[in-house]
């Protein structure tokens, strides 16, 4: 080191730069650390505040949802029978294979209609009960083709301004009551409370019996399938079916052969009714593993409980051998069955009878999981005709599903299926009540607000009535 005037000369070198750089890094690290602590504490505070708002019984601190008032336009008059998910006008988009076009196909969001489905021209308030069992106003269902096609079947006939329902039909000349009595004679389980649910189908051997395979899938072991139409009793009925006795005999033999191969047996037969019973055990299904067997056994990789938007399976779903008490003979009689735990609960991962009976949190977990599997079903339209219901009830739907279901479309669907002068009882949080009332006014509903039985501020009941109006829009779709 050189000196000048007896003093050392200062020269910045590499050694002096190192501690300065280290100090800078330490200060930056400390700054980030303190900032992280501050943000973390801030998040904790904000999270706590939100939790308090959500859990607090007083929601007055949360401003109710407000939306702009708007009147919905009328759909054109040819929308009077509009059913969004089974709309014949959209069938051409889908194939004819196995009549796929007739299955449920809901329109995407950008195709949903935001208009009010009109009633038919001349619509009247429905005839009141019990007269409505036997008659309805013709103008409420103004279709002459029904009268023409069904006049010889005694299901209905047109008299003046009304359709009358005498009952009967070609297969039930003595009426529906006599038909049900005959069914009870053929199937004793209908009387003792064993049978509590039934499904009416109109399928046979078409398309390789694919529809009967679906009937087999949803039917309990030991359950019954009833056919009360062609080709049953073809020997005496074939002349009224516009066919030949040879053709009907062939259809009956094919049907019997198919049902036998699916492990059904003819349980009983009388007059125009034939009853087949599904096998109670799985011993019959071993034959389905043969290479030339039809229908074949479904592959184990197929989920037997999958149904929504799942193509029909051209195979037989063999019941799980683990579930033995689901057979008809093992089901508790009614009303004990109402409180019995279904054995199939044991087939759910982590499930047990005691857990599901005493811990409803398990049900909540499962329901939440099912919502993830079927994210859109709860927001889709019903597969029912307009003006079907007199009363609708909603309990907390928007509180639970507002993140998935648009309130506007849910209420428009309610308007579609509700009869004029019908009521909707909507139980919701105060946060959504004003918005619901606003949309309801745009649908020409009249609503009044009531307190719940608990009298709390956070929840309200809306009693809404749909008004009767007639279309002023006659333009085409």
PDB file of C-alpha atoms in Angstrom, residues 230-231 233-251:
ATOM      1  CA  UNK A 230     -98.905 -56.197 -28.289  1.00  0.00           C
ATOM      2  CA  UNK A 231     -97.925 -58.958 -28.713  1.00  0.00           C
ATOM      3  CA  UNK A 233    -102.782 -62.155 -26.257  1.00  0.00           C
ATOM      4  CA  UNK A 234    -102.069 -61.800 -29.960  1.00  0.00           C
ATOM      5  CA  UNK A 235    -104.281 -64.808 -30.652  1.00  0.00           C
ATOM      6  CA  UNK A 236    -107.379 -62.750 -29.839  1.00  0.00           C
ATOM      7  CA  UNK A 237    -106.186 -59.188 -30.408  1.00  0.00           C
ATOM      8  CA  UNK A 238    -104.180 -59.217 -33.636  1.00  0.00           C
ATOM      9  CA  UNK A 239    -107.067 -58.018 -35.825  1.00  0.00           C
ATOM     10  CA  UNK A 240    -107.253 -54.713 -33.958  1.00  0.00           C
ATOM     11  CA  UNK A 241    -103.528 -54.088 -34.355  1.00  0.00           C
ATOM     12  CA  UNK A 242    -103.521 -53.830 -38.159  1.00  0.00           C
ATOM     13  CA  UNK A 243    -101.153 -56.778 -38.469  1.00  0.00           C
ATOM     14  CA  UNK A 244    -101.167 -60.547 -39.009  1.00  0.00           C
ATOM     15  CA  UNK A 245    -101.323 -63.339 -36.486  1.00  0.00           C
ATOM     16  CA  UNK A 246     -98.051 -64.750 -37.863  1.00  0.00           C
ATOM     17  CA  UNK A 247     -96.240 -61.451 -37.342  1.00  0.00           C
ATOM     18  CA  UNK A 248     -97.503 -61.076 -33.782  1.00  0.00           C
ATOM     19  CA  UNK A 249     -96.631 -64.678 -32.957  1.00  0.00           C
ATOM     20  CA  UNK A 250     -93.105 -64.103 -34.219  1.00  0.00           C
ATOM     21  CA  UNK A 251     -92.781 -60.925 -32.126  1.00  0.00           C
TER      22      UNK A 251
END
